[in-house]
Every structure is written in C-alpha cells, then in structure tokens.
Amino acid sequence: MPGPIQSLSRAAAIMRLLAGGERRLGLSEVSTALGLAKGTAHGILRTLQQEGFVEQDPESGKYQLGAELLRLGQSYLDVHELRARALVWADDLARAAGETVYLGVLHQQGVLIVHHVFRPDDTRQVLEVGSMQPLHSTALGKVLVAYDPVARGELGDGPYESYTVHTLTEAVDVDAECALIRERGWSDSIEETWEGVASIGALIQDRRRNPVGSVCISGPVERVCEDGFVKPSLVASVRSAARAISRDLGAGRF
Amino acid sequence: MPGPIQSLSRAAAIMRLLAGGERRLGLSEVSTALGLAKGTAHGILRTLQQEGFVEQDPESGKYQLGAELLRLGQSYLDVHELRARALVWADDLARAAGETVYLGVLHQQGVLIVHHVFRPDDTRQVLEVGSMQPLHSTALGKVLVAYDPVARGELGDGPYESYTVHTLTEAVDVDAECALIRERGWSDSIEETWEGVASIGALIQDRRRNPVGSVCISGPVERVCEDGFVKPSLVASVRSAARAISRDLGAGRF
DNA sequence: GACAGGCGGTCGACATTGTCGACCGCAGTG
DNA sequence: CACTGCGGTCGACAATGTCGACCGCCTGTC
C-alpha cells in the first residue's frame, strides 16, 4: 500500500492550516480552505481534539492547535541527538563570543531552530526554538545550502524573498556565494535578513561527513563586524565549535 | 459520525509511544506495542514521515518524532492567549521575587509548562516549556486541583506517586489541602516533588472566573521559606501577579 | 560461509471505515 | 421574524485502510 493514508494527510494539512493562520479558525473556514466536506473536516477535527492536538474555544466553537503538540515537540527535542551533543558547546560558544547562538537543522524550505542560547548578560530576549529562518539569507541557512544538496534542492530557483537591501534574491548570486562558503568553510550574513544584525555560521557533520545542521552566532553588526567584514576571531570561534560538535557526533553512537 | 477516526487515533498513539520511549523505536516494536499489524503500522508511519511528524534514521530504519512537531508546538505557544498576556507579568514577578517563574495549564493528568522565566542572574538552566509536572505535588498543580473540577477529576482517587517524604499520596490529604488552598487563595509545595525545592502558586482565571491556568515561583527552600513556612512577601507577589494576569485576560478579547 | 532469525517493507483480497452532501437546531441580523 | 450563517449530525455508499502472508536484506552465529 505505497500511498499515504488519506485521513492522516488531511489531518496534517488541517494542523498546518491552523498553525499558519494567526487567529482561530471555524469549521467552515477549514473545510472550504482545504476543499473538504464539512462532515469530513468535522470528523478529523473531533478526533484531533480528543487526542489533544487541537483545542476548541467553547464560546465561538472555533479551533486552534492543542497542548499535546507542545508536549510532543518537547519530546522531539529530548531525543534530538545533534541538540543533545551540542548543548554544552553552544553554551561555551555564546560565552566566548558574547553573542547569541543558534543551532538549526534543515526542515522543509527553511532552517528550524532547535537550540538557542541567549546572549550572556543581556536584557529580555524571546526564545526562538521551534521557529523557522529562511535558507537564502541567513548564515545558518546558507551554509546548509552550500553543503547539503537536499537543502539546495529545497531552495529552488528563485527569485527569493527580499528582506533588506542586502538580501540575495537571485539563484546565481546565492550559488556564487555558496561556492565561496565551500571554499573558506564558513558562512556569514550581514544585514541580509534583519537590519543591523550580522551572523556567522558553520556546518555540523555527522561521522560520515553528512551535513546534519549548522551553528551560528548572531549579533549587532557593529559588534560582529569590523570595517565591513565579520571579525576573524569570531569566525574562528564558530568554526571550532562546529568542529567540536561534529567530532562529538562522530565519536559516540550508543 | 460520532466516532473518532481510527487511523488518526492510531497515529496519535504511535506518536505518543515515540514520545514516551527514550530511544528510537523500530517498526516491529511499534506494531507489537500497539497490537497493530505490521503493514498497518508501516502505512501510518510512512504517512507521518511524509508529513514531517516522524523521522526515520536511515541507518537503523528506526523511527523517532519529527521536526514538524516542534514547529507546530511553537505555533501553539504563539496563539496561546494566556501565555501572551502573562509574558510581561511573569518577567516582573521573576525580577521582584528573584526566583524562577513557571506558567502552567491543565493538560491530561498533569500541568503543562507553557512559560518559564529563568531566575535572574543565575547559572545555566534548562528550559522546561513543554514538559509536564504532577498535579498532586506541585504548587502549580494543586491550585488547579483546588479550583478546577476537571483537574480534580483527572487526578483520580489515588494513591498518588510519591517523590519525596513530603509528597501527599492520599486523596483525602490532597482534598484537605485543597480546601485550605481555596480558603487562603494560594498554594505551596515544600519539597513535595523535589528535595530542597519549594514553590508558591496562585490561580489564573478568565473574565468569567473560570480557571485557565496557574503561575508559581520556585526556588531553594532556604530562600523561599522561613521558619518552615513560605515567606508572606513572596506569596503576596505571586498572588498579585496572578490577579494582574487574570485582569489582563478579562480586559481585552479581540 | 551457509544458515537462521530478525528486521523493514510490500502485496492483494476483504470489509471495515471514512467520506460525502443533505439535513438539523441555534444565534445573530436585517 | 424570516433569513443566513454557523457548528454539528445522519445514513448510504464505496473508497479506503486494514490485515496477514510474503519478500529481500542484513547480521550474527555455529
């Protein structure tokens, strides 16, 4: 039976729909958005609700995602081998560099943040674990595109969305940048996604040299850069952290 | 069609199974654990994999939870109204009390942590958003049991699991404690779950006075307590934070 | 190095199962 | 006070997911 299970695919589509829309959605909205009969959508929603994946506002009757998803997402992090091995290295990197550290893996057409170390001694920050960043405009993403053919495939041919005046929106430009990244072994992104923010990324590989994720530091451009280029000392820190994590992944495999 | 969709319930059971077991599970393990035919389990797993809810280790063929769950769990937090309104108050409470702050909601037979503010100026801490705490032995849980009949129902009649010598394991003891909690309007838990840890909790209500969650501070017993009782000043801080959040929830409803 | 045992994965027949579209009661609205 | 929209239900139908036997592969073993 090499076909996907219809009801499951539909349930997944419904949850993605609920995740996308900011506000809660009604039964009719869901069914029309996905082209399903109202009864069908209701059956799926009712089951998802029983399982805790979806909650219903008792007043309006509208649906939103449920708490069970949060719990399962946490379990995903617990099992995640890359994340487990990277925890301590990411902490060290944040302390050494004095900047925010992100750890990401390829997921669909973006980079999913699986770990986030706050900048040491700084004010209120929002945890971004579980959020996505674009592939073509971030240090985390570009280093994956450079080394992982799957990531390059997910990126497509563009043109890509533009976030600032520095964003590379054409495939040829990104590919040229990726060649450079492969040559020197690290990536950067200076105000390509957010104004005033620069980052430096490096690849994490498993023991067979397969790319499995990336690590980066991110901070205000005036602290991360010097004379228009990222500081070499920070590059060295990031690369050595990436190597350390890769070595860790290669070493133990229970 | 007032019956749950079979394949969906089974898929949910599989995901919960994968979340429970620490390590990755093989196809046969999954199918026997749930009493499913191997072909059936495989079909569900294949679909879940396509949707990103489950990942397969290409080497061993074993399955684990997928990244999409993390992303959807994050979306759940984004929509969560209680959490959104409580963010700033929780921060203030942590700063005023100088201790860790948790925000929880009832989920199944436990309290799901939906927000976690680290203790100010302290060493490395693990984020516990998405994890569960017991109902009968924590300040977060007991205040829910005291005010929310649903939570009391989920708790059951015991005896409950014992974590330390202070854990209340009998229903009558918990119910007596809950009466006290209702009388004075706040809950505490002194080394009932973890040795050396004490917490103070209070209820959060929506605008119709329905219990929707709870907030607590948690810290070393020697800082939170005095002469064997929790410090009144900390109790006042927690209660005022809970009132502020409740007021916020009642005020705006877009 | 042939064998056995376990694995993940496939196949096709069967009937269970999910799907569909019409229908219901209710709430808000002009 | 009809009317329109909502969430939810119902029952017939057949498409759908389920089952258990089977396949090829790898691994460990004697």
XYZ file of C-alpha atoms (C1' of nucleotides) in Angstrom, chain A residues 1 5-7 26-28 38 42 56 63, chain D residues 5-10 15-19:
22
model
C 0.000 0.000 0.000
C -3.137 7.467 4.340
C -5.679 10.000 3.191
C -7.196 10.932 6.511
C -14.018 27.917 12.263
C -15.139 24.581 10.915
C -16.395 26.070 7.673
C -17.895 19.865 6.293
C -15.503 17.863 11.445
C -11.859 24.289 20.577
C -10.441 25.682 16.575
C -24.636 31.824 8.609
C -22.649 28.893 11.972
C -21.187 24.095 14.200
C -22.775 19.619 14.272
C -25.320 15.155 12.872
C -27.044 11.390 9.917
C -13.411 4.149 -1.479
C -10.327 3.356 1.932
C -7.382 1.497 5.350
C -6.546 -2.921 7.417
C -4.815 -7.481 7.762
